[in-house]
Coordinates of C-alpha atoms in Angstrom, one line a residue:
X171 CA -202.7 117.0 -0.7
X172 CA -202.0 113.2 -0.9
X173 CA -199.0 111.5 0.3
X174 CA -197.2 108.4 -1.3
X175 CA -197.8 105.3 0.9
X176 CA -195.0 103.3 2.7
X177 CA -194.7 100.0 0.9
X178 CA -191.2 98.7 1.6
X179 CA -190.3 99.9 5.1
X180 CA -187.2 101.8 4.0
X181 CA -186.5 105.2 5.4
X182 CA -186.5 106.8 1.7
X183 CA -190.1 105.7 1.6
X184 CA -191.0 107.1 5.1
X185 CA -193.4 109.7 4.1
X186 CA -197.3 109.6 4.0
X187 CA -199.3 106.9 5.1
X188 CA -199.7 103.0 5.5
X189 CA -201.6 100.3 6.9
X190 CA -200.6 97.3 8.9
X191 CA -202.2 94.8 11.0
X192 CA -202.1 95.3 14.6
X193 CA -200.2 92.5 16.4
X194 CA -202.4 92.6 19.4
X195 CA -205.7 92.6 17.4
X196 CA -204.7 90.9 14.2
X197 CA -208.1 91.2 12.7
X198 CA -208.1 95.0 12.9
X199 CA -206.0 97.4 10.5
X200 CA -203.8 100.2 12.0
X201 CA -203.3 103.5 9.6
X202 CA -199.8 105.2 10.4
X203 CA -199.8 108.9 9.6
X204 CA -196.3 109.7 10.4
X205 CA -194.2 106.7 9.9
X206 CA -190.9 108.0 10.9
X207 CA -192.0 107.6 14.4
X208 CA -193.7 104.1 13.4
X209 CA -190.7 102.9 11.7
X210 CA -188.6 103.5 14.7
X211 CA -191.2 102.1 17.1
X212 CA -191.4 99.0 14.8
X213 CA -187.5 98.5 14.7
X214 CA -187.5 98.7 11.1
X215 CA -184.8 101.4 11.1
X216 CA -181.9 102.7 13.6
X217 CA -182.8 104.4 16.5
X218 CA -181.2 107.9 16.8
X219 CA -179.0 108.9 19.8
X220 CA -178.7 112.5 20.2
X221 CA -175.4 113.6 21.9
X222 CA -174.0 116.9 23.4
X223 CA -171.4 117.8 25.6
X224 CA -171.8 118.5 29.3
X225 CA -169.0 121.1 29.4
X226 CA -169.1 124.4 27.6
X227 CA -166.8 123.4 24.6
X228 CA -168.7 123.8 21.4
X229 CA -165.6 124.5 18.9
X230 CA -165.5 122.8 15.7
X231 CA -162.6 120.8 16.4
X232 CA -164.3 119.3 19.6
X233 CA -167.2 118.4 17.6
X234 CA -165.2 116.6 15.1
X235 CA -163.1 115.0 17.5
X236 CA -166.5 113.7 19.3
X237 CA -168.0 112.6 16.0
X238 CA -164.9 110.5 14.9
X239 CA -164.3 108.9 18.2
X240 CA -168.0 107.6 18.2
X241 CA -167.3 106.3 14.5
X242 CA -164.3 104.5 15.9
X243 CA -166.3 102.7 18.6
X244 CA -168.8 101.8 15.7
X245 CA -166.2 100.3 13.5
X246 CA -164.6 98.1 16.5
X247 CA -168.4 96.8 17.3
X248 CA -168.8 95.9 13.6
X249 CA -165.7 94.2 13.3
X250 CA -166.5 92.0 16.5
X251 CA -169.8 91.5 15.5
X252 CA -168.7 90.3 11.9
X253 CA -166.3 87.8 13.7
X254 CA -169.1 86.5 15.7
X255 CA -171.6 86.1 13.2
X256 CA -170.0 85.8 9.9
X257 CA -171.8 88.6 8.4
X258 CA -170.2 90.7 5.6
X259 CA -168.1 93.7 7.0
X260 CA -169.4 97.3 6.8
X261 CA -167.4 100.3 6.7
X262 CA -169.2 102.8 9.2
X263 CA -169.5 106.3 7.9
X264 CA -169.7 109.8 9.5
X265 CA -172.0 112.4 7.6
X266 CA -170.7 115.8 8.5
X267 CA -173.4 118.6 7.6
X268 CA -172.1 122.1 6.9
X269 CA -174.3 125.3 6.7
X270 CA -172.4 126.5 3.7
X271 CA -169.5 125.7 1.2
X272 CA -167.1 127.7 3.1
X273 CA -167.6 125.7 6.2
X274 CA -167.5 122.5 4.4
X275 CA -164.1 123.7 3.1
X276 CA -162.9 124.5 6.6
X277 CA -164.0 120.9 7.7
X278 CA -162.2 119.4 4.8
X279 CA -159.1 121.3 5.4
X280 CA -159.0 120.4 9.5
X281 CA -159.5 116.8 8.8
X282 CA -157.0 116.6 5.9
X283 CA -154.3 118.0 7.8
X284 CA -151.3 116.3 9.1
X285 CA -151.9 117.8 12.5
X286 CA -155.2 116.4 13.0
X287 CA -154.8 113.0 14.6
X288 CA -151.6 112.6 12.4
X289 CA -153.5 112.9 9.2
X290 CA -155.1 109.6 9.5
X291 CA -158.2 110.7 7.8
X292 CA -156.8 112.7 4.7
X293 CA -157.8 109.9 2.4
X294 CA -160.9 109.0 3.8
X295 CA -162.7 112.1 3.0
X296 CA -165.4 112.8 0.4
X297 CA -166.5 116.5 -0.1
X298 CA -169.8 117.1 -2.1
X299 CA -171.1 120.5 -2.6
X300 CA -172.5 122.8 -5.4
X301 CA -169.3 124.4 -6.2
X302 CA -167.7 121.3 -7.4
X303 CA -167.4 121.6 -11.3
X304 CA -166.7 119.2 -14.1
X305 CA -164.4 116.0 -13.6
X306 CA -164.2 117.1 -9.6
X307 CA -167.9 116.8 -9.5
X308 CA -168.3 113.8 -11.4
X309 CA -165.9 111.9 -9.3
X310 CA -167.2 113.1 -6.1
X311 CA -170.8 111.9 -7.0
X312 CA -169.3 108.6 -8.2
X313 CA -167.8 108.0 -5.0
X314 CA -170.8 109.0 -3.2
X315 CA -172.9 106.4 -5.1
X316 CA -170.2 103.8 -4.2
X317 CA -169.8 104.4 -0.4
X318 CA -171.5 101.2 0.6
X319 CA -168.9 99.3 -1.4
X320 CA -166.4 97.1 0.8
X321 CA -163.6 98.6 -1.3
X322 CA -164.7 102.3 -0.7
X323 CA -162.0 104.2 1.5
X324 CA -164.6 107.1 2.2
X325 CA -165.5 107.4 6.3
X326 CA -166.1 111.0 6.2
X327 CA -168.9 112.8 3.9
X328 CA -168.8 116.4 4.2
X329 CA -172.1 118.0 2.6
X330 CA -173.9 121.1 2.5
X331 CA -177.2 120.2 0.5
X332 CA -176.2 118.3 -2.5
X333 CA -177.1 114.8 -1.7
X334 CA -179.4 113.5 -4.0
X335 CA -182.9 112.7 -2.9
X336 CA -183.1 109.0 -1.9
X337 CA -179.5 108.8 -0.9
X338 CA -180.0 107.0 2.5
X339 CA -176.8 104.5 2.4
X340 CA -176.9 101.7 5.2
X341 CA -173.7 102.6 6.7
X342 CA -174.0 106.0 7.9
X343 CA -173.4 105.7 11.6
X344 CA -172.8 109.2 12.8
X345 CA -174.4 112.4 11.7
X346 CA -172.7 115.5 12.8
X347 CA -174.3 119.0 12.3
X348 CA -173.2 122.5 13.1
X349 CA -176.5 123.9 12.7
X350 CA -177.7 125.9 15.8
X351 CA -180.7 123.7 16.5
X352 CA -181.1 120.0 16.8
X353 CA -184.5 120.4 15.5
X354 CA -183.1 121.2 12.0
X355 CA -181.0 117.9 12.3
X356 CA -184.3 115.8 13.1
X357 CA -186.0 116.1 9.7
X358 CA -186.5 113.1 7.4
X359 CA -184.1 114.8 4.9
X360 CA -181.3 114.8 7.4
X361 CA -182.0 112.1 9.8
X362 CA -183.2 109.6 7.3
X363 CA -179.9 109.5 5.5
X364 CA -178.7 107.4 8.6
X365 CA -181.6 105.4 9.5
X366 CA -181.2 102.2 7.1
X367 CA -180.1 99.0 8.8
X368 CA -176.7 97.8 7.1
X369 CA -177.2 94.1 8.4
X370 CA -181.1 94.0 7.1
X371 CA -182.5 93.8 10.6
X372 CA -181.7 94.7 14.3
X373 CA -178.5 93.0 15.4
X374 CA -179.2 92.9 19.3
X375 CA -176.0 95.0 19.5
X376 CA -177.1 98.4 20.6
X377 CA -174.1 100.3 18.8
X378 CA -175.0 98.7 15.6
X379 CA -178.7 99.4 16.0
X380 CA -178.1 103.3 16.8
X381 CA -177.2 106.2 14.8
X382 CA -175.5 108.8 16.6
X383 CA -176.8 112.4 16.1
X384 CA -173.9 114.8 17.3
X385 CA -175.9 117.8 18.1
X386 CA -174.7 121.5 18.3
X387 CA -176.2 122.3 21.8
X388 CA -175.0 121.5 25.2
X389 CA -176.3 118.1 26.8
X390 CA -178.3 120.5 29.3
X391 CA -179.9 122.4 26.7
X392 CA -180.8 119.2 24.7
X393 CA -182.8 118.0 28.1
X394 CA -184.5 121.2 28.3
X395 CA -185.8 120.7 24.8
X396 CA -187.1 117.3 25.6
X397 CA -190.8 118.3 24.7
X398 CA -189.6 119.7 21.4
X399 CA -187.7 116.8 20.6
X400 CA -190.7 114.5 21.4
X401 CA -192.7 116.2 19.1
X402 CA -190.5 114.8 16.2
X403 CA -191.0 111.3 17.3
X404 CA -195.2 111.3 17.7
X405 CA -197.3 108.9 15.6
X406 CA -201.1 109.1 15.3
X407 CA -202.5 105.9 15.0
X408 CA -205.8 104.8 14.1
X409 CA -207.6 101.5 14.2
X410 CA -210.8 99.8 13.1
X411 CA -212.8 98.3 15.7
X412 CA -216.3 96.8 16.2
X413 CA -218.9 98.5 18.2
X414 CA -222.9 98.0 19.2
X415 CA -224.9 101.1 18.2
X416 CA -228.0 102.1 19.9
X417 CA -230.2 99.7 17.8
X418 CA -227.8 96.7 18.9
X419 CA -226.4 96.6 15.3
X420 CA -222.4 95.9 15.0
X421 CA -220.7 98.7 13.2
X422 CA -217.2 99.6 12.4
X423 CA -215.8 102.5 14.1
X424 CA -212.4 103.8 14.4
X425 CA -210.2 104.8 17.5
X426 CA -207.3 107.2 17.0
X427 CA -204.4 107.7 19.5
X428 CA -201.3 109.0 19.9
X429 CA -198.4 106.4 19.8
X430 CA -195.3 108.3 21.3
X431 CA -191.7 107.1 20.7
X432 CA -190.4 109.0 23.5
X433 CA -187.0 110.5 23.9
X434 CA -185.4 108.6 26.8
X435 CA -183.5 110.2 29.4
X436 CA -185.9 113.0 30.0
X437 CA -189.3 113.3 32.0
X438 CA -190.5 116.1 29.9
X439 CA -189.3 118.6 32.3
X440 CA -185.8 118.0 33.0
X441 CA -183.0 115.6 33.4
X442 CA -183.4 112.0 34.5
X443 CA -180.2 111.0 36.1
X444 CA -178.6 107.6 35.2
X445 CA -179.0 108.4 31.3
X446 CA -176.0 106.2 30.5
X447 CA -178.4 103.5 29.7
X448 CA -180.8 105.6 27.7
X449 CA -179.5 104.4 24.1
X450 CA -180.2 100.8 25.3
X451 CA -183.6 101.7 26.6
X452 CA -184.5 103.5 23.5
X453 CA -183.6 100.8 21.3
X454 CA -185.9 98.4 23.3
X455 CA -188.6 100.8 23.6
X456 CA -188.7 102.2 20.3
X457 CA -187.8 105.8 21.3
X458 CA -185.0 108.2 20.7
X459 CA -182.2 109.1 23.2
X460 CA -180.4 111.9 24.6
X461 CA -177.3 111.4 25.9
X462 CA -174.1 113.3 26.8
X463 CA -170.9 112.7 24.6
X464 CA -169.1 111.6 27.7
X465 CA -171.4 109.0 28.8
X466 CA -171.9 107.8 25.3
X467 CA -168.2 107.1 24.9
X468 CA -168.0 105.2 28.1
X469 CA -171.0 103.1 27.2
X470 CA -169.5 102.5 23.7
X471 CA -166.3 101.7 25.2
X472 CA -167.8 99.0 27.5
X473 CA -170.1 97.4 24.7
X474 CA -166.9 97.0 22.3
X475 CA -164.8 95.7 25.2
X476 CA -167.8 93.0 25.8
X477 CA -167.9 92.3 22.0
X478 CA -164.2 91.6 22.0
X479 CA -164.6 88.6 24.5
X480 CA -165.5 86.3 21.6
X481 CA -164.7 82.6 22.2
X482 CA -163.3 81.2 18.7
X483 CA -164.6 77.7 17.5
X484 CA -162.8 75.8 14.8
X485 CA -164.2 72.5 12.9
X486 CA -164.2 69.4 15.2
X487 CA -161.3 67.0 14.2
X488 CA -162.6 64.0 12.6
X489 CA -165.7 65.5 11.4
X490 CA -166.3 64.9 7.7
X491 CA -165.5 68.0 5.6
X492 CA -168.5 70.0 4.1
X493 CA -167.8 71.3 0.8
X494 CA -169.8 73.8 -1.0
X495 CA -170.4 74.7 -4.6
X496 CA -169.9 78.4 -5.7
X497 CA -171.9 79.3 -8.9
X498 CA -171.4 82.4 -10.7
X499 CA -174.6 84.4 -10.3
X500 CA -175.5 87.5 -12.2
X501 CA -178.1 90.1 -11.5
X502 CA -180.4 90.6 -14.4
X503 CA -181.5 94.4 -14.7
X504 CA -185.1 94.9 -14.2
X505 CA -186.3 98.2 -15.5
X506 CA -189.8 99.2 -14.3
X507 CA -192.2 101.5 -16.0
X508 CA -195.8 102.4 -15.5
X509 CA -196.4 101.1 -19.1
X510 CA -195.4 97.5 -17.9
X511 CA -198.7 97.4 -16.0
X512 CA -200.7 95.8 -18.8
X513 CA -203.4 94.3 -16.5
X514 CA -205.4 97.2 -15.2
X515 CA -208.4 95.1 -13.8
X516 CA -206.8 95.2 -10.1
X517 CA -207.0 99.0 -10.3
X518 CA -210.7 99.0 -11.3
X519 CA -211.4 96.2 -8.7
X520 CA -209.7 98.6 -5.9
X521 CA -211.9 101.6 -7.1
X522 CA -215.1 99.2 -6.5
X523 CA -214.1 98.2 -3.2
X524 CA -213.4 101.8 -2.1
X525 CA -217.0 102.6 -3.6
X526 CA -218.6 99.9 -1.8
X527 CA -217.6 101.2 1.7
X528 CA -217.3 104.8 1.2
X529 CA -217.7 105.8 5.0
X530 CA -218.9 109.2 3.6
X531 CA -220.5 110.0 6.9
X532 CA -219.9 112.4 9.5
X533 CA -218.3 110.7 12.7
X534 CA -219.1 112.1 16.0
X535 CA -215.9 111.9 18.0
X536 CA -216.3 110.1 21.4
X537 CA -213.4 110.8 23.8
X538 CA -212.0 108.6 26.6
X539 CA -208.9 108.5 28.6
X540 CA -206.7 105.9 30.1
X541 CA -203.6 105.9 32.4
X542 CA -200.2 104.6 30.8
X543 CA -197.0 104.1 32.6
X544 CA -194.1 105.4 29.9
X545 CA -190.7 104.0 29.1
X546 CA -189.5 106.4 32.0
X547 CA -191.3 104.9 34.5
X548 CA -193.7 107.7 34.9
X549 CA -197.6 107.3 34.9
X550 CA -199.3 109.9 32.7
X551 CA -203.0 110.1 31.2
X552 CA -203.7 109.7 27.5
X553 CA -206.6 110.5 25.5
X554 CA -208.2 108.1 23.1
X555 CA -210.6 109.5 20.5
X556 CA -212.9 107.1 18.8
X557 CA -216.0 107.5 16.3
X558 CA -219.2 107.4 17.7
X559 CA -221.2 104.3 16.9
X560 CA -224.5 106.4 15.8
X561 CA -223.7 108.4 12.9
X562 CA -225.1 111.4 11.0
X563 CA -224.9 111.9 7.3
X564 CA -222.1 113.7 6.0
X565 CA -222.1 117.0 3.9
X566 CA -218.7 117.0 2.8
X567 CA -217.6 119.9 0.6
X568 CA -216.8 118.6 -2.7
X569 CA -213.5 119.5 -4.3
X570 CA -212.9 119.7 -8.0
X571 CA -212.5 116.4 -10.0
X572 CA -209.7 117.7 -12.0
X573 CA -207.9 118.8 -8.6
X574 CA -208.6 115.5 -7.2
X575 CA -207.3 113.3 -10.3
X576 CA -204.1 115.5 -10.2
X577 CA -203.5 114.7 -6.6
X578 CA -203.9 111.0 -7.2
X579 CA -201.3 111.4 -10.3
X580 CA -198.7 113.4 -8.1
X581 CA -199.0 110.4 -5.4
X582 CA -198.4 107.6 -7.7
X583 CA -195.8 109.5 -9.7
X584 CA -193.9 110.1 -6.2
X585 CA -193.9 106.5 -5.3
X586 CA -190.4 105.2 -4.7
X587 CA -191.0 102.5 -7.3
X588 CA -191.7 105.0 -10.4
X589 CA -188.9 106.1 -12.2
X590 CA -188.3 109.9 -12.3
X591 CA -188.8 110.0 -16.1
X592 CA -191.2 112.4 -18.0
X593 CA -192.8 109.6 -20.0
X594 CA -194.4 108.4 -16.7
X595 CA -196.7 111.3 -16.5
X596 CA -198.6 110.0 -19.5
X597 CA -198.4 106.3 -18.4
X598 CA -200.0 107.0 -15.3
X599 CA -203.3 108.0 -17.0
X600 CA -204.9 104.7 -18.0
X601 CA -204.2 103.4 -14.4
X602 CA -205.9 106.6 -12.9
X603 CA -208.9 106.4 -15.3
X604 CA -209.5 102.8 -14.6
X605 CA -209.5 103.5 -10.7
X606 CA -212.2 106.2 -11.5
X607 CA -214.3 103.9 -13.3
X608 CA -214.2 101.4 -10.6
X609 CA -215.1 104.3 -8.2
X610 CA -218.0 105.0 -10.4
X611 CA -220.4 108.3 -10.3
X612 CA -219.4 109.0 -6.4
X613 CA -215.9 109.4 -7.5
X614 CA -215.8 113.1 -6.6
X615 CA -217.5 112.7 -3.4
X616 CA -215.5 109.8 -2.4
X617 CA -212.0 111.4 -3.3
X618 CA -213.0 114.6 -1.4
X619 CA -213.9 112.7 1.7
X620 CA -211.0 110.2 1.8
X621 CA -208.4 111.2 -1.0
X622 CA -205.6 110.3 1.3
X623 CA -206.7 107.0 1.9
X624 CA -207.5 106.3 -1.8
X625 CA -204.0 107.6 -2.7
X626 CA -202.3 105.3 -0.4
X627 CA -204.1 102.1 -1.4
X628 CA -203.4 103.1 -5.2
X629 CA -199.6 103.5 -4.8
X630 CA -199.6 100.2 -2.6
X631 CA -201.1 98.3 -5.8
X632 CA -198.6 100.1 -8.0
X633 CA -195.8 98.9 -5.9
X634 CA -197.2 95.3 -5.6
X635 CA -197.0 95.5 -9.7
X636 CA -193.5 96.5 -9.4
X637 CA -192.5 93.4 -7.4
X638 CA -193.9 91.4 -10.1
X639 CA -191.5 92.7 -12.7
X640 CA -188.4 92.0 -10.7
X641 CA -186.5 89.5 -12.8
X642 CA -184.9 86.4 -11.3
X643 CA -181.3 86.5 -11.6
X644 CA -179.1 84.1 -13.9
X645 CA -177.1 81.3 -12.8
X646 CA -174.2 80.0 -14.8
X647 CA -171.6 77.4 -14.2
X648 CA -169.9 76.1 -11.0
X649 CA -166.9 78.3 -10.6
X650 CA -165.1 76.4 -7.6
X651 CA -165.7 74.2 -4.5
X652 CA -165.2 75.8 -1.2
X653 CA -164.7 74.1 2.3
X654 CA -167.1 75.5 5.5
X655 CA -163.9 75.3 7.8
X656 CA -163.6 78.8 8.7
X657 CA -163.0 79.7 12.6
X658 CA -166.3 81.0 14.2
X659 CA -166.6 83.4 17.2
X660 CA -169.4 83.7 19.8
X661 CA -169.5 85.2 23.1
X662 CA -172.8 83.6 24.3
X663 CA -172.8 81.0 27.2
X664 CA -172.5 77.5 26.3
X665 CA -175.2 74.7 27.4
X666 CA -175.3 71.4 26.7
X667 CA -179.3 71.3 27.2
X668 CA -180.2 71.1 23.7
X669 CA -184.1 70.4 24.4
X670 CA -184.8 72.9 27.3
X671 CA -186.1 76.4 26.9
X672 CA -184.6 78.0 23.7
X673 CA -182.7 81.2 23.8
X674 CA -180.9 83.0 20.9
X675 CA -178.5 84.1 23.3
X676 CA -177.3 80.7 24.4
X677 CA -174.8 78.4 22.2
X678 CA -175.4 74.8 22.3
X679 CA -172.8 72.0 22.6
X680 CA -172.9 68.1 23.0
X681 CA -173.5 67.5 19.3
X682 CA -172.4 64.2 17.8
X683 CA -172.4 65.0 14.1
X684 CA -172.1 69.0 13.9
X685 CA -169.0 70.3 12.2
X686 CA -168.5 72.3 15.1
X687 CA -168.7 71.5 18.7
X688 CA -170.8 74.4 19.5
X689 CA -173.9 75.9 17.4
X690 CA -176.3 78.7 18.0
X691 CA -179.5 79.4 16.3
X692 CA -182.1 82.0 15.5
X693 CA -185.3 80.0 16.5
X694 CA -186.4 76.9 18.4
X695 CA -187.6 75.4 15.0
X696 CA -184.1 75.5 13.8
X697 CA -182.5 74.0 16.9
X698 CA -185.4 71.2 16.6
X699 CA -184.0 70.1 13.1
X700 CA -180.4 70.4 14.3
X701 CA -181.3 67.9 17.1
X702 CA -183.3 65.6 14.5
X703 CA -180.3 65.4 12.1
X704 CA -177.7 65.1 14.8
X705 CA -179.4 62.0 16.2
X706 CA -180.1 60.3 13.0
X707 CA -178.1 57.3 12.1
X708 CA -178.3 58.3 8.4
X709 CA -176.5 61.7 8.8
X710 CA -172.5 61.7 8.6
X711 CA -172.3 65.5 9.3
X712 CA -174.1 68.8 9.2
X713 CA -173.5 72.5 10.0
X714 CA -175.7 75.4 10.9
X715 CA -174.6 77.9 8.2
X716 CA -173.7 81.4 8.9
X717 CA -174.2 84.8 6.5
X718 CA -172.4 84.4 3.5
X719 CA -171.4 80.7 3.7
X720 CA -174.0 79.8 1.1
X721 CA -175.4 82.8 -0.5
X722 CA -177.9 82.5 -3.0
X723 CA -179.0 85.5 -5.4
X724 CA -182.7 85.4 -5.4
X725 CA -183.7 88.9 -6.6
X726 CA -182.8 91.2 -9.4
X727 CA -182.2 94.0 -7.0
X728 CA -179.2 92.0 -5.6
X729 CA -180.7 90.5 -2.4
X730 CA -179.0 87.3 -1.3
X731 CA -180.8 84.1 0.5
X732 CA -178.9 82.2 3.4
X733 CA -180.4 78.9 4.2
X734 CA -180.1 77.8 7.6
X735 CA -178.5 74.5 7.6
X736 CA -176.3 71.8 5.2
X737 CA -176.9 68.3 6.1
X738 CA -174.6 65.5 4.5
X739 CA -176.3 62.1 4.4
X740 CA -174.3 58.9 4.4
X741 CA -175.5 58.0 0.9
X742 CA -173.7 61.3 -0.6
X743 CA -176.9 63.2 -0.8
X744 CA -176.3 67.1 0.4
X745 CA -179.5 68.8 1.8
X746 CA -179.8 72.6 2.0
X747 CA -182.3 73.2 4.8
X748 CA -184.6 76.3 5.4
X749 CA -186.6 76.5 8.7
X750 CA -189.8 78.8 8.9
X751 CA -192.7 79.4 11.0
X752 CA -195.9 78.0 10.0
X753 CA -197.5 81.5 9.4
X754 CA -194.3 82.4 6.9
X755 CA -194.5 79.4 5.0
X756 CA -196.6 80.5 2.0
X757 CA -195.3 84.2 2.0
X758 CA -193.9 85.6 -1.3
X759 CA -190.6 86.1 0.1
X760 CA -190.1 82.5 1.5
X761 CA -191.5 81.1 -1.9
X762 CA -189.4 83.4 -4.0
X763 CA -186.4 82.2 -2.1
X764 CA -187.4 78.6 -2.3
X765 CA -187.5 78.8 -6.2
X766 CA -184.1 80.5 -6.3
X767 CA -182.5 77.6 -3.9
X768 CA -184.4 74.9 -6.2
X769 CA -182.6 76.5 -9.3
X770 CA -179.2 76.5 -7.6
X771 CA -179.6 72.9 -6.8
X772 CA -180.6 72.2 -10.4
X773 CA -177.5 74.1 -11.5
X774 CA -175.2 72.3 -9.2
X775 CA -176.4 69.1 -9.8
X776 CA -175.9 69.4 -13.6
X777 CA -172.1 70.4 -13.2
X778 CA -169.5 67.8 -13.8
X779 CA -167.5 69.5 -11.3
X780 CA -170.0 68.4 -8.4
X781 CA -169.9 64.9 -7.3
X782 CA -172.6 65.0 -4.4
X783 CA -176.5 65.1 -5.2
X784 CA -177.8 68.2 -3.7
X785 CA -181.3 68.7 -2.6
X786 CA -183.4 71.6 -1.1
X787 CA -185.8 71.1 1.9
X788 CA -188.2 73.9 3.3
X789 CA -189.8 72.7 6.6
X790 CA -192.1 74.2 9.1
X791 CA -193.2 73.8 12.6
X792 CA -195.9 71.6 11.6
X793 CA -193.5 69.4 9.7
X794 CA -191.2 69.2 12.6
X795 CA -193.8 68.3 15.0
X796 CA -195.3 65.7 12.6
X797 CA -191.8 63.9 11.9
X798 CA -191.8 63.0 15.6
X799 CA -187.9 63.3 15.6
X800 CA -187.4 61.1 12.4
X801 CA -185.0 62.6 9.7
X802 CA -186.5 60.3 7.0
X803 CA -189.9 61.5 7.9
X804 CA -188.9 65.3 8.0
X805 CA -187.5 64.9 4.5
X806 CA -190.9 63.6 3.1
X807 CA -193.0 66.1 5.0
X808 CA -190.9 69.3 3.8
X809 CA -191.1 70.8 0.5

């Protein structure tokens, strides 16, 4: 009955229900009930591009060749992107889904043959299905678990249905299936395998922000199924709003609307010409795209050619060298169990809060209409439903309390953070009991009416407790000192206007003390700090850090923190600087990274191998404004 809540924006948790602030009306809450669509719309995951052939070729060899051609374009785009940004390389993988073990073996034999593309894929295949036994099965599962590792040789995974639940690695970039209907592929179990973003966020490179779904159907047939495909990407969104009732009282009501993440390239009845831009439009609007294989290859070739036009920049002659200590940092395994939750008071408080505002009333629905313009440029009418402000007392049918408790228990045990162990079923009991105690005597009535909402809130609270249990990594001695001297690349246009309107797509030159003659930034505040330190007479040199140049392990789950700048003062002090917006300064992640960076600084300064004194500085927008372009003032204002 109840579903687990989304709590960490990862596709493996894209089931159930979650609540997030509305960016347009931040004081209102929006509840997403089909988060697969919401995740695509909010750009938490890759955007699906469904590709089919314009011609009548549907043989296995053609499908395999099409999928691998798209995989090559992905690899070329990744290589160029990593050269430009300094990001760690990713090996793109194709997931090939067979309908049975015989077909899986057939795919393996074709791809491993010396006659297929000169045998170049023979050592890059991983076959995983139920007929594997003994050592062969164990090796296949081990290789499957390690497919994200930089040293993995796997580029094609051939599977029937043996991929374990939760297997959703980040580097799946092509999904090819011979199933007769693309609707069978567009499921959370299958599509979700390739949705996670390998670089942690959207890159702005369309090829890297999409996952190709090689469909069995012809392109024309895909377009005819536009309405069916769109149904896969519809999200119902509910928001709380304030209204005046007949008595003039301000009351809270809810409005529900369909938030479509439309399939681009169709008007709902047929093809829209010019669909070669469909994928780019889908990424920008949060929809899915339908494209032909032929057009997709052309656009991919054009984008990879554009990415290859990278201007390279070496450190400037005469600029003081910037050296960085490298610490040995070890992850500390953090095992979580529901038994680790010793303070149950938050669960009692949650129940009390829900009981205080039960909303156990029958809400009459008001329907209104509005005209909107879709991503395809067409105008259409959309219905918006809202609860009437004058309410009638509900007479909800009560469900047995034992069944309601069982549903709550199932929801918590299904949460992604809860280990799948038998002992957890016993350990969840005290949590549920405390929650029910908070709900009080009306627990049965409340859960009968709002069980889904209660379950989602409960799972979110369990997840918050899990995050508290994540252990900090362990820092050891300084292993070596490295120079920041690698050649960087960018295809951005260069300007020396360092104080005008900011753009992430522009590189800035004209620096006096930067290690590189040209730098680019993620935000205007970052560029503002660069201007401050570049103009300071106390600074000998500074460098805008790229990903991987100063990685600091900050969580036990392996997440690394990369700061924004290193500034070298003439007195020998080295500053690691992080720049954030004011609204993010007090967030748990920012403060957790700050703690990790301060620990890093302490370990570095205690090492005999390091001569310079290192400091850490976290600055926000207000700090930058109040510093009035003074580096010495900024150091005092930051934390």
